[in-house]
Coordinates of C-alpha atoms in Angstrom, one line a residue:
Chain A
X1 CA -5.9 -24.9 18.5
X2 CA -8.3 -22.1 17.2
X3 CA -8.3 -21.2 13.7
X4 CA -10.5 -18.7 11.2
X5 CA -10.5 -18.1 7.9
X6 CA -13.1 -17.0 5.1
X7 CA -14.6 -19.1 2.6
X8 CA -16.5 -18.8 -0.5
X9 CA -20.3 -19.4 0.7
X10 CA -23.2 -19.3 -1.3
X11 CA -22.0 -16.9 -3.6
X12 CA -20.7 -14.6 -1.0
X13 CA -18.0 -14.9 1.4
X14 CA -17.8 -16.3 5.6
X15 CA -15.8 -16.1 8.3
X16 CA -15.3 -19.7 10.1
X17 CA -13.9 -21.0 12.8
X18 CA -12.1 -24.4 13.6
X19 CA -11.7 -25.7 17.0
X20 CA -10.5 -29.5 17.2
X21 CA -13.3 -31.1 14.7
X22 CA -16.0 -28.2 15.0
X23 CA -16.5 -25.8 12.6
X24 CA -18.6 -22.7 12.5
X25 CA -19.2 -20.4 10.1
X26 CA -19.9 -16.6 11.7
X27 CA -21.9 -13.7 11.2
X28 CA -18.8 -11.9 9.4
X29 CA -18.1 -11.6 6.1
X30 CA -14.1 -12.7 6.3
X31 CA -11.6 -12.2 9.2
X32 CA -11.0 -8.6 8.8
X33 CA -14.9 -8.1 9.9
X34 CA -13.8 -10.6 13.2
X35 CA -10.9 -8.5 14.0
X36 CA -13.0 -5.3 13.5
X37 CA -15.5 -6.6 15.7
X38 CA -14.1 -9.2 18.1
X39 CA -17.3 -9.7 20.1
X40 CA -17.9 -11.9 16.8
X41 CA -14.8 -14.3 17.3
X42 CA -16.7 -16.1 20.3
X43 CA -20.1 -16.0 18.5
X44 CA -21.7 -19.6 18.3
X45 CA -22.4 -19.7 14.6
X46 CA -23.4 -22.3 12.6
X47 CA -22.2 -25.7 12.5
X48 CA -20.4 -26.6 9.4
X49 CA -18.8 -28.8 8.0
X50 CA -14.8 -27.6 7.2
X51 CA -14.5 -25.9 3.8
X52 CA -13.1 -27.7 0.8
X53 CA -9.5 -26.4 -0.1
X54 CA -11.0 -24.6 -3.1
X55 CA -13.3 -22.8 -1.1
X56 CA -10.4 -21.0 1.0
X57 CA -10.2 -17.5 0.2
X58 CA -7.6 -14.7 1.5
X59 CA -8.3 -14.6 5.6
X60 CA -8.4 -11.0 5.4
X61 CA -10.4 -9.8 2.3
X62 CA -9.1 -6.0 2.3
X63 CA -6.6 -5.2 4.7
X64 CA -5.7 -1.2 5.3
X65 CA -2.2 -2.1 5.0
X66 CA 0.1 -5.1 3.7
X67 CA 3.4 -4.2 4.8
X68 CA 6.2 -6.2 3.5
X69 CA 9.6 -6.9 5.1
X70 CA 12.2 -7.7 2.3
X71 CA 16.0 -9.7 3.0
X72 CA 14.6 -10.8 6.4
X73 CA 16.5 -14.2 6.6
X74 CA 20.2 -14.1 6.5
X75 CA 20.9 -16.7 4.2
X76 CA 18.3 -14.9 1.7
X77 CA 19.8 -11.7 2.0
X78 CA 23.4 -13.3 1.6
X79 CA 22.1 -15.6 -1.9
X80 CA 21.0 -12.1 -3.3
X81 CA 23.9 -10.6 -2.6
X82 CA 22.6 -8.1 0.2
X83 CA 24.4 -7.5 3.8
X84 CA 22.4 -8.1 6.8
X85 CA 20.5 -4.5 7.2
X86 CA 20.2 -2.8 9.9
X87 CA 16.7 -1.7 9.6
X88 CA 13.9 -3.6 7.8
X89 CA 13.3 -3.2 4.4
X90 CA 9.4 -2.3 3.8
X91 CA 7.7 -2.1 1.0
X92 CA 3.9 -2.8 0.5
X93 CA 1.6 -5.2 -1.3
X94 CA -2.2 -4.3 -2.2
X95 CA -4.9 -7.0 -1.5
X96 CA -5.6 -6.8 -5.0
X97 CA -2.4 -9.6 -5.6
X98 CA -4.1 -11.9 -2.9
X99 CA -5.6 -15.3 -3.7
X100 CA -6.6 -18.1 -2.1
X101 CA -5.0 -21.4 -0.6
X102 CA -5.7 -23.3 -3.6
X103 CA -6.6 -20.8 -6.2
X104 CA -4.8 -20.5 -9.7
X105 CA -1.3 -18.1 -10.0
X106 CA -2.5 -15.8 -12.9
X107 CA 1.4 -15.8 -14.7
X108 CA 0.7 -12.8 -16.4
X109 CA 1.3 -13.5 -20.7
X110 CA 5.0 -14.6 -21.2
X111 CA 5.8 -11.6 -23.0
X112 CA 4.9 -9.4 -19.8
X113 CA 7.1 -11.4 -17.6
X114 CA 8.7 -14.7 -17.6
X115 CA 10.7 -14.2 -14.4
X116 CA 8.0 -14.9 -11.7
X117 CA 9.4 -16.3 -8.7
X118 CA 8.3 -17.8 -5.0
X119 CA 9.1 -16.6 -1.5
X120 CA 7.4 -18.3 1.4
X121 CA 6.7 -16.1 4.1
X122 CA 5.1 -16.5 7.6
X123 CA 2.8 -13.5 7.8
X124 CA 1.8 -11.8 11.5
X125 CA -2.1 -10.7 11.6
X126 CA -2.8 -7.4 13.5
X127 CA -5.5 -7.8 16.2
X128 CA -5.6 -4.4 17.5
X129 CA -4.8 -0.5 16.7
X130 CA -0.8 0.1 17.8
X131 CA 1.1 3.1 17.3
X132 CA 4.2 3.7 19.3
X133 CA 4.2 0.0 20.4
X134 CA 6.4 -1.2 23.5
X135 CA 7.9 -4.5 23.5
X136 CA 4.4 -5.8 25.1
X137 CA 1.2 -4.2 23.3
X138 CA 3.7 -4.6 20.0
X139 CA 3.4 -8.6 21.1
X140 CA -0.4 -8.1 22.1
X141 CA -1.3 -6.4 19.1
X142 CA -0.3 -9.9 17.0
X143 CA -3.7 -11.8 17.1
X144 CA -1.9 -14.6 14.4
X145 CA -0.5 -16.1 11.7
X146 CA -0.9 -17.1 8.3
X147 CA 1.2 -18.4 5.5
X148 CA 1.4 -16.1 1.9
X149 CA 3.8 -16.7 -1.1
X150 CA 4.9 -13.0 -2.3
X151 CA 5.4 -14.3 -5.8
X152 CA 7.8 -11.7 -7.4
X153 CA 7.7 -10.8 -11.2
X154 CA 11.9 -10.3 -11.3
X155 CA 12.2 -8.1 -14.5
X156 CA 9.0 -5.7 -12.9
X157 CA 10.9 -5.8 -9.2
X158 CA 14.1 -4.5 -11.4
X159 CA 13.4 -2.3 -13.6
X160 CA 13.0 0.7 -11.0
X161 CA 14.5 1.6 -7.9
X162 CA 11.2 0.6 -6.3
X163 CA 10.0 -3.0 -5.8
X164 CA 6.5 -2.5 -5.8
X165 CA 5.6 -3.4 -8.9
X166 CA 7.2 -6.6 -9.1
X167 CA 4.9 -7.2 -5.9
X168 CA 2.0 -6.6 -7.0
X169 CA 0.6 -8.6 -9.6
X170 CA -2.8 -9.6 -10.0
X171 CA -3.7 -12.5 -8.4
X172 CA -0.3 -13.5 -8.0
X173 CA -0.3 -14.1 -4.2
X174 CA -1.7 -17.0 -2.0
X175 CA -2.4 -16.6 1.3
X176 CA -4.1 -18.6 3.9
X177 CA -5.3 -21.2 4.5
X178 CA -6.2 -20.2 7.8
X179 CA -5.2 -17.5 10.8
X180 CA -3.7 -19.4 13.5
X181 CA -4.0 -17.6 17.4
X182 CA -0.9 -16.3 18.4
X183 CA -1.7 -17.7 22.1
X184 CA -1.5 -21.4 20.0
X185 CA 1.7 -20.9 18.3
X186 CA 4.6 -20.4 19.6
X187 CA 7.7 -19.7 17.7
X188 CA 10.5 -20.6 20.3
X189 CA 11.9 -23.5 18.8
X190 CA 11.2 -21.9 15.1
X191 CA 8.6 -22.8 12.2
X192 CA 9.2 -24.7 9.1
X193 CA 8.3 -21.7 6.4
X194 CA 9.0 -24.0 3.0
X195 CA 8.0 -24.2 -0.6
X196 CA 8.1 -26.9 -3.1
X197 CA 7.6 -26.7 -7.0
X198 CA 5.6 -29.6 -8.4
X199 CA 7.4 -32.1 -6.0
X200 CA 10.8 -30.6 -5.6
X201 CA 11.3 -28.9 -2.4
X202 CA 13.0 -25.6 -2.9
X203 CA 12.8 -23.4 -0.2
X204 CA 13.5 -25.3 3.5
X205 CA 13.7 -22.5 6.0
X206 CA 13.0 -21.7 10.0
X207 CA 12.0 -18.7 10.9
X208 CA 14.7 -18.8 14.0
X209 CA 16.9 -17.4 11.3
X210 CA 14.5 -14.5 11.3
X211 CA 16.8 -11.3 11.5
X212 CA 14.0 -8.6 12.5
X213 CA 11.6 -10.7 14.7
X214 CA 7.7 -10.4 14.8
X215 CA 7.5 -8.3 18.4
X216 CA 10.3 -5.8 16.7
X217 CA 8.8 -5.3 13.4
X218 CA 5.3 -4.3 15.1
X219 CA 7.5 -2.0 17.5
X220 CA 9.6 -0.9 13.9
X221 CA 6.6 0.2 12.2
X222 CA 4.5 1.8 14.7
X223 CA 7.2 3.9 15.3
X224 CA 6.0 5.9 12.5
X225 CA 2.3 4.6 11.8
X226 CA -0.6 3.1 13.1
X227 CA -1.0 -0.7 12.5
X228 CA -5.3 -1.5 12.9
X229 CA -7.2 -4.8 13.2
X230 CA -6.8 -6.9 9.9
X231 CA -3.3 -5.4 8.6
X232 CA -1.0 -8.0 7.4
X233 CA 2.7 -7.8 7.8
X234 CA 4.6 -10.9 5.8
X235 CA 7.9 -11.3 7.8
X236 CA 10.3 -12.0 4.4
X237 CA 11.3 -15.4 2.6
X238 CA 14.5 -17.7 3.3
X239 CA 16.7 -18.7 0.8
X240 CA 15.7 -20.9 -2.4
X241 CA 14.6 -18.4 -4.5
X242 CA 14.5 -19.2 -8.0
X243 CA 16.9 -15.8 -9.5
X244 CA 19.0 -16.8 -7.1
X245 CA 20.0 -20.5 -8.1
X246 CA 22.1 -21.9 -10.9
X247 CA 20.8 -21.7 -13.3
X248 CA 17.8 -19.4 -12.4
X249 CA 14.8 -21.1 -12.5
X250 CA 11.0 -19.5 -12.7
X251 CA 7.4 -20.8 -12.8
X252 CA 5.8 -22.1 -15.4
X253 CA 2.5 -22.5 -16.5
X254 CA 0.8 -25.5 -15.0
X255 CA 3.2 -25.9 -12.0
X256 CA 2.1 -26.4 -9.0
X257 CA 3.9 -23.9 -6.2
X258 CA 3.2 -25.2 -2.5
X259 CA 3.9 -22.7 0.6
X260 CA 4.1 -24.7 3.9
X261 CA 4.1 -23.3 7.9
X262 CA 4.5 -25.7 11.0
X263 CA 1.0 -25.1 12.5
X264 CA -0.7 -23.2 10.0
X265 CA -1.0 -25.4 6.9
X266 CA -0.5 -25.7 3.0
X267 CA -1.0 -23.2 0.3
X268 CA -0.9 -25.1 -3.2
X269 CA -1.4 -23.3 -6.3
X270 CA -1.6 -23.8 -9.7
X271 CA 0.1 -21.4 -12.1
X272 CA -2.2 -20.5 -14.9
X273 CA -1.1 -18.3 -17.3
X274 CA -3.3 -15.5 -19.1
X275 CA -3.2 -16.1 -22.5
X276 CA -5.4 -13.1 -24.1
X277 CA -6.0 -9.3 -23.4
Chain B
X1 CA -16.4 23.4 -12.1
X2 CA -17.9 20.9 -10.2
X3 CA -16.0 19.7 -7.3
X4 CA -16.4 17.0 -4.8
X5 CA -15.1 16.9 -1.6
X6 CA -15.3 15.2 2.2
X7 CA -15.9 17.6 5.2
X8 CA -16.4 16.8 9.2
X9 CA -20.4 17.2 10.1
X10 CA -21.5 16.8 12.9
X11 CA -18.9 14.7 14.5
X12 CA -18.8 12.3 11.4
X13 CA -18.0 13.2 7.8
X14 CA -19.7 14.0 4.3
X15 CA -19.0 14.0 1.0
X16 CA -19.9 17.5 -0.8
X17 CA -20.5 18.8 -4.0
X18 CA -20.1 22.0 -5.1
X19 CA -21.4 23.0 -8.4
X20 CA -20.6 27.3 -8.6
X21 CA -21.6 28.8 -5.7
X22 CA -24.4 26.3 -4.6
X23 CA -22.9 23.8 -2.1
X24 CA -24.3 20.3 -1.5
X25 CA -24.1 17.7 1.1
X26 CA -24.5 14.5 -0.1
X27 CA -25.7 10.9 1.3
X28 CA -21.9 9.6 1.4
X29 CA -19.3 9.6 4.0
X30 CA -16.7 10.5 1.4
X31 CA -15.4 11.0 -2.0
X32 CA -14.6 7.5 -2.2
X33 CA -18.2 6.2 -1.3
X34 CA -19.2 8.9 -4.1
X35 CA -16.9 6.8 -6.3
X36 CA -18.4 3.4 -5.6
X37 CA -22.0 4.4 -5.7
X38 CA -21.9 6.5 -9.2
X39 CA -25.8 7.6 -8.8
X40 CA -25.0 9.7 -5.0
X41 CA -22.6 11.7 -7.3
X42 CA -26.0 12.9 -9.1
X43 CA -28.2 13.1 -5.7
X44 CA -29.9 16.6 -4.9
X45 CA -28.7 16.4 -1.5
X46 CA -29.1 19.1 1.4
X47 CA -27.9 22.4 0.3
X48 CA -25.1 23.9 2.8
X49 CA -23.0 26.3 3.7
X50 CA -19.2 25.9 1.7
X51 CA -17.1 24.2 4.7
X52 CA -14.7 25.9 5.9
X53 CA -11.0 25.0 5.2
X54 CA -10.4 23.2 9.0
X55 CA -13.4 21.0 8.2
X56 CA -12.4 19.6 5.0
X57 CA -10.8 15.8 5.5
X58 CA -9.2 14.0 2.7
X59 CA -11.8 13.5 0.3
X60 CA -11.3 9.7 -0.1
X61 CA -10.7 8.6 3.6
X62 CA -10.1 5.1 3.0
X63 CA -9.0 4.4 -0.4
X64 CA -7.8 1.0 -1.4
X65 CA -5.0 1.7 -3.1
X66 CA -2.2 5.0 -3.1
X67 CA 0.0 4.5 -5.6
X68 CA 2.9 7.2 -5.8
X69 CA 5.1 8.1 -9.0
X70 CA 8.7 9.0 -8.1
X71 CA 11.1 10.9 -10.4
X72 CA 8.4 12.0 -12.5
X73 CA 9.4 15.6 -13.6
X74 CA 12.7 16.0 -15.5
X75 CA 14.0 18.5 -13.0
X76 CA 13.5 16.5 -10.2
X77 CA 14.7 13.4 -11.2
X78 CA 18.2 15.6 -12.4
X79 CA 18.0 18.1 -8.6
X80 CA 18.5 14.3 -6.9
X81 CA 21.2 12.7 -9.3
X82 CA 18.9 10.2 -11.1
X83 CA 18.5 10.0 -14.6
X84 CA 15.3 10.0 -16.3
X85 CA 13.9 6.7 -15.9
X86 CA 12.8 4.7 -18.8
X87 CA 9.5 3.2 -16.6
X88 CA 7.6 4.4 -13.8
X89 CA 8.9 4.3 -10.1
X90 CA 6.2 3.2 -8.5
X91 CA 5.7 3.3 -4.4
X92 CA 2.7 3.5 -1.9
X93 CA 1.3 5.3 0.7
X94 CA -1.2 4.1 3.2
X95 CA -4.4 6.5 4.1
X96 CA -3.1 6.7 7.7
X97 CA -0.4 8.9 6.3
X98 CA -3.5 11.2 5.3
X99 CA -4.7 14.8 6.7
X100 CA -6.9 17.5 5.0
X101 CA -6.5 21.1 3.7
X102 CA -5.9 22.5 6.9
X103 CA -5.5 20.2 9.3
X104 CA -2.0 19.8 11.2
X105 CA 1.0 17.9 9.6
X106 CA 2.6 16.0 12.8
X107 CA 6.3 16.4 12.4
X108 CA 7.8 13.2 14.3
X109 CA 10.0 13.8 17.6
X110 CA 13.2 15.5 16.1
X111 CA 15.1 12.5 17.8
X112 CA 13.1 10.3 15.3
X113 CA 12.9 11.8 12.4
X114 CA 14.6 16.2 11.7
X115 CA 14.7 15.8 7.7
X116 CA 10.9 15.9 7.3
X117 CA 10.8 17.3 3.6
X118 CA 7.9 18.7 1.0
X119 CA 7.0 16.9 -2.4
X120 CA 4.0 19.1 -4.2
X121 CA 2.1 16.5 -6.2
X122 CA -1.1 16.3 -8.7
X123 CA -3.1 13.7 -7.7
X124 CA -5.9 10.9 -10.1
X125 CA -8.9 9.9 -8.6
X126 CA -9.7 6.8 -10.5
X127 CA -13.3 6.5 -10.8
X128 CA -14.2 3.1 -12.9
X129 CA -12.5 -0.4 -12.5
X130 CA -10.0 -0.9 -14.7
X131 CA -7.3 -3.4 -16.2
X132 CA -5.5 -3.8 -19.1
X133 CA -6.1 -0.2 -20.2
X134 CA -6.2 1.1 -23.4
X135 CA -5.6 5.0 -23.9
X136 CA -9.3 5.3 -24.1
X137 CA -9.9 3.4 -21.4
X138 CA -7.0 5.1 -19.2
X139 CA -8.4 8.2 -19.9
X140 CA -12.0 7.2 -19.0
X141 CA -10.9 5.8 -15.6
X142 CA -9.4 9.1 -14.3
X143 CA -12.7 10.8 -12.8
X144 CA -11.1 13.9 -11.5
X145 CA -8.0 15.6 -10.1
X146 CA -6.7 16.6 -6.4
X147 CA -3.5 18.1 -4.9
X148 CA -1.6 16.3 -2.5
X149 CA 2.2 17.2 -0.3
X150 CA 4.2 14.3 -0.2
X151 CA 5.8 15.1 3.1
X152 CA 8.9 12.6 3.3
X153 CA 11.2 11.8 5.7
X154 CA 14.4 11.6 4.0
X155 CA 16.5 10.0 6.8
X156 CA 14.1 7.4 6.7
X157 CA 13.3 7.3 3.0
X158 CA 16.9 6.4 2.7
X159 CA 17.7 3.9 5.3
X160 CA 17.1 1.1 3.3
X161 CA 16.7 0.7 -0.4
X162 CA 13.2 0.8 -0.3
X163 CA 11.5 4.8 0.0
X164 CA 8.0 3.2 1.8
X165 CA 9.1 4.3 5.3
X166 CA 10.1 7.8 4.5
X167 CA 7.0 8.6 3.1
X168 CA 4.4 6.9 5.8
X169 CA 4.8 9.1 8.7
X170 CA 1.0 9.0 10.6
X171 CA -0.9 12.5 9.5
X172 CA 1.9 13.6 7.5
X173 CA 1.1 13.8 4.0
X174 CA -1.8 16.7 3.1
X175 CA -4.5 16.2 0.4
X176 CA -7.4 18.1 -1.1
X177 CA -8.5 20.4 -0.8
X178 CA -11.1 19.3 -3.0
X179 CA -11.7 16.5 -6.3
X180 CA -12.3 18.6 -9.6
X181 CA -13.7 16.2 -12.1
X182 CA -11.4 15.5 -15.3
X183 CA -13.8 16.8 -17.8
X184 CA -13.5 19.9 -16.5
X185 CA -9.9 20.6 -15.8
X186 CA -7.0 20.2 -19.1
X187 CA -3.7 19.4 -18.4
X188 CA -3.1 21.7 -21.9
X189 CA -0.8 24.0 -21.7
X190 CA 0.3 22.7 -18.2
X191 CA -1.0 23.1 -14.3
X192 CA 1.1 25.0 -12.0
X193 CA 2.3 23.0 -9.3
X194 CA 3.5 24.8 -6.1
X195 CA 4.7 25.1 -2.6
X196 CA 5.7 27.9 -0.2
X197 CA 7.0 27.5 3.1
X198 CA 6.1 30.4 5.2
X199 CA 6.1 33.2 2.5
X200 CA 8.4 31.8 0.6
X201 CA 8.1 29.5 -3.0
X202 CA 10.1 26.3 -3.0
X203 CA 8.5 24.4 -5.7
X204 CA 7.3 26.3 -8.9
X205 CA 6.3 23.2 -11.5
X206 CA 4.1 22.9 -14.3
X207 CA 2.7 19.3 -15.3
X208 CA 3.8 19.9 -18.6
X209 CA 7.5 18.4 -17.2
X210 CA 5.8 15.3 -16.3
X211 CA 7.6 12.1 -18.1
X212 CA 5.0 9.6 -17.4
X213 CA 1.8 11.8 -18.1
X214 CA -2.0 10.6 -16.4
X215 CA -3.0 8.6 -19.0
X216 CA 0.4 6.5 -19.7
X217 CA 0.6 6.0 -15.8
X218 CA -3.3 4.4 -15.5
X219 CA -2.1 2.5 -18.9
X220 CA 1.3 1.2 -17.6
X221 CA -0.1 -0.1 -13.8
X222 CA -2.9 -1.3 -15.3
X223 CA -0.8 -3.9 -17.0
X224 CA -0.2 -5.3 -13.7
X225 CA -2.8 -4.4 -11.2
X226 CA -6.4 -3.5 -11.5
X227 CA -7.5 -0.2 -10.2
X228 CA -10.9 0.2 -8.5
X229 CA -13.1 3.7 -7.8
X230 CA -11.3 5.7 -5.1
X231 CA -7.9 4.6 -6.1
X232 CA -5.1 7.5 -6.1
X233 CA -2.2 8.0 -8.1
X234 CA 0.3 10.8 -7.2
X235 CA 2.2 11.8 -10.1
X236 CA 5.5 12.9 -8.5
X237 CA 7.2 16.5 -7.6
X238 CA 9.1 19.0 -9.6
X239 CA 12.6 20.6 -8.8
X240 CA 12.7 22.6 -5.2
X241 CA 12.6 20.1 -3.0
X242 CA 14.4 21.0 0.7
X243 CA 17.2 18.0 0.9
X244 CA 18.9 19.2 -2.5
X245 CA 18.9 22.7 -1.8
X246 CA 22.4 23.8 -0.5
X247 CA 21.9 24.4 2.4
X248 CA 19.7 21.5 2.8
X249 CA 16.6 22.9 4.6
X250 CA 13.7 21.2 6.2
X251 CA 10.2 21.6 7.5
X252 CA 10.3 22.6 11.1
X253 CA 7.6 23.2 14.5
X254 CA 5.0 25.7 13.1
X255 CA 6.1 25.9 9.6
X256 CA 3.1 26.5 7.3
X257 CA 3.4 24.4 4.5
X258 CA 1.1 25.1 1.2
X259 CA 0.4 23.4 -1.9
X260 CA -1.5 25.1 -4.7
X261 CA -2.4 23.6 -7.9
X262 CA -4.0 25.7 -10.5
X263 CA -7.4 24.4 -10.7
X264 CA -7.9 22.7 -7.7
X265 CA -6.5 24.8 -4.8
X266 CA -5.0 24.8 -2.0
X267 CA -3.6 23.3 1.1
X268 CA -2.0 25.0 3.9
X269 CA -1.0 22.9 6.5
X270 CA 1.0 24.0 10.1
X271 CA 4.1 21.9 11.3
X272 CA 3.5 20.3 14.7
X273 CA 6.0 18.2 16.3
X274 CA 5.3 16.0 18.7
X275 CA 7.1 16.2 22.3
X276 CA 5.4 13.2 24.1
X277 CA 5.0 9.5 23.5

C-alpha cells in the first residue's frame, strides 16, 4: 500500500512516501506540490526513516478549496434532528483550521466557546482538475484519502444562518496522518471512520451508511465548479456527536480526541486551551 | 489615488500600479504577490500603458481566503425577510468563482441553474497577518478596497441550508476593477454602491447602511481565524436585489451587468450562458 504525507523537516516541511517498510522523503514541499506535479510522486528520494507522529503535518499544506459535506450519514442527520437531504449540504473550511496528526486542539479561551465538539470524517483528495465530471473522471479525479476531525465550536456554528464560523477555528482541525491511493482502498465493504475521547469510544461509524457517496459528491460539485489537484472534500461525520447526546458533552482542556479510518490510520490530539490574548 | 491592480501581459499576468496618470508594471503576478512581498508594492517597475478594461484579471488571483458577509445592510437583510442579525453571517467563496472587470460572467445551462441573481459588494484586501484584532490593529490590516458582484444562484443558494453552493458558480462572480489603498479612500459620509442591468439601476446603496462596518468585521473573524495578506472580505449587498423584486427578475444571455463603487470603479460584465457540456 502507497502512502504520502508531509512532515516537519529541518525546519521546513517534505513530502514522503511509504511503501511496505521504505520511506522516502521527495523533492516536494507537502502533497499538494506531488499532486501539482505528479512526475514527483514516482521520484526516488531519499531514504528515510518514517516520521515520528509529532512530525506529521496536514498532507496538503494549502488546498484551493476545503469543501465540506454536512448531515452526510443518516443516523447523524436523524440525532440532529435533520431529514435525509436530497442534495448535499456544503459549506467550506480554510486550511488555516488544519493541524497535524498529533498536534495540540487550540480550544479557543472558555469564555469564547465552551461548546467545541468532534466529527470524524473520511476526507477524499483530488488528484486532478474536474469540472462537469461523469461518473468515471469524477472516480479518476479521487487520487485518496485521509482522515480529519472537523471539530465544530457549537455556539459559533449557531449563532448565524451560516456554519462557517463554527468551522473554522484556528488550529482546531487534525488531518492526516497520511493520503492513502484510492487504487489501495477500497470502500466496498465500508471503512471504520471512529473517534474516541480519552479512552471512551464515542463515534463508531461505516462509511456504507454514507448517503451522498465519494464518485457523486465529485460529480455534485463539479457540476458548478472546478475541483484541482490538492482540494480536499471531507465526506461528513456519523453519529456520536457530543450536542447531540444526553447530556451534551464537549472537550476539555487536556483531553485527548482520537479520529480513526480502516486503512489510513490514527489522528490523536491533545486539546490545549489558549489561555491569554 | 494610488491603485493596484493585476492585468493579462503577454500571455501571463502582472500586477500594476497606477499612481495619477503614470502607470507601472510591477515584478509580481498579482495583487496578492504585491501583498506578500510589501517592498514590490514600492518597486519603480516598467512604465506602461493603462490596461485596457478586457485585460484586467482579479487583482488577487489566488487568495487564501474569501470570506463573504451576508445580510449586511439594513435594507437588505428586511427586502429578504431576515432581521437584522446580532453577529456576522459569515460564508465563502472560492477564487475559481472569480473573473475580472470585463471579462464574461458564464451563466450555467438554464436547465441547471435560471435564477442567477446580482449582489453589488465593497470588498477589504487585508494586507498584514492578523489575529486577535484590536480596532487599531483591524484597521491597520485593511490595505485597500475593491468592488466585487456577488452573482448567486438562488435556486441553488437555497437547496439546502447552507448558501456556499449558490454563490460558487465557475467564473461567475466579477471583481476589481482595481485595489485603492485604504489611506486614500474614507468610508465618511458613505460610498455609493451600485448596479445596473442593461441601462437600468437595481441596486443604489451607500456603505453608510452597513451593520457590521470594516473594521468590526476584521475585529470579529479575527477572533476565530487568522487573516493573511491577500485575504478578501466582501461586506454584503444593499436592497435591489432581482429574487425579491415582484416580479422576480434575473440575469439572462447577454445581460450586461455593472457594479460601480464610488472610488474604485467599475465592472461591467456580459451574461454568457453556456449551451454545451
Amino acid at each position: 500500500m502507497t502512502k504520502f504525507g508531509t512532515a516537519a523537516v529541518a525546519g521546513s516541511t517534505r513530502a514522503f512516501r511509504v511503501e511496505g517498510e521504505a520511506v522516502a522523503l521527495l523533492p516536494a514541499a507537502d502533497v499538494g506540490e506531488l499532486l501539482r506535479s505528479p512526475a514527483l510522486r514516482d521520484a526516488r528520494g531519499e531514504p528515510a526513516a518514517a516520521p515520528a507522529p509529532q512530525e506529521l503535518r496536514p498532507p496538503v499544506l494549502k488546498p484551493g478549496k476545503v469543501v465540506c459535506v454536512g448531515l452526510n450519514y443518516r443516523d447523524h442527520a436523524r440525532e440532529v434532528g435533520k431529514s435525509v437531504p436530497a442534495y448535499p449540504t456544503l459549506f467550506a473550511k480554510y486550511p488555516s483550521a488544519f493541524v497535524g496528526a498529533s498536534e495540540p486542539i487550540r480550544l479557543p479561551r472558555a469564555d469564547v466557546s465552551d461548546r467545541v465538539d468532534w466529527e470524524a470524517e473520511l476526507v477524499l483528495v483530488i488528484g486532478t482538475t474536474v469540472f462537469e465530471a461523469d461518473a468515471e473522471q469524477a472516480a479518476a479525479a479521487i487520487f485518496g484519502y485521509t482522515a480529519m476531525n472537523d471539530v465544530s465550536m457549537r455556539d459559533w456554528q449557531r449563532r448565524t444562518e451560516e456554519w462557517l464560523q463554527g468551522k473554522n477555528f484556528e488550529r482546531s482541525t487534525p488531518i492526516g496522518p497520511v493520503v492513502v491511493t484510492a487504487d489501495e482502498l477500497s470502500l466496498d465493504g465500508g471503512l471504520d471512520v471512529d473517534s474516541w475521547v480519552g479512552d471512551r469510544r464515542v463515534q463508531s461509524g461505516s462509511t456504507d451508511d454514507l448517503i451522498f457517496r465519494p464518485v457523486e459528491i465529485v460529480q455534485y460539485i463539479t457540476q458548478f465548479m472546478s475541483l484541482e489537484p490538492g482540494d480536499l472534500i471531507a465526506t461528513g461525520t456519523p453519529a456520536g456527536v457530543g450536542v447531540s447526546r444526553t447530556p451534551a458533552e464537549f472537550l476539555e482542556e487536556g483531553d485527548i480526541l482520537t479520529t480513526r479510518i480502516t486503512g489510513i490510520g490514527e489522528l490523536r490530539n491533545r486539546c490545549v486551551r489558549e489561555v491569554s490574548r
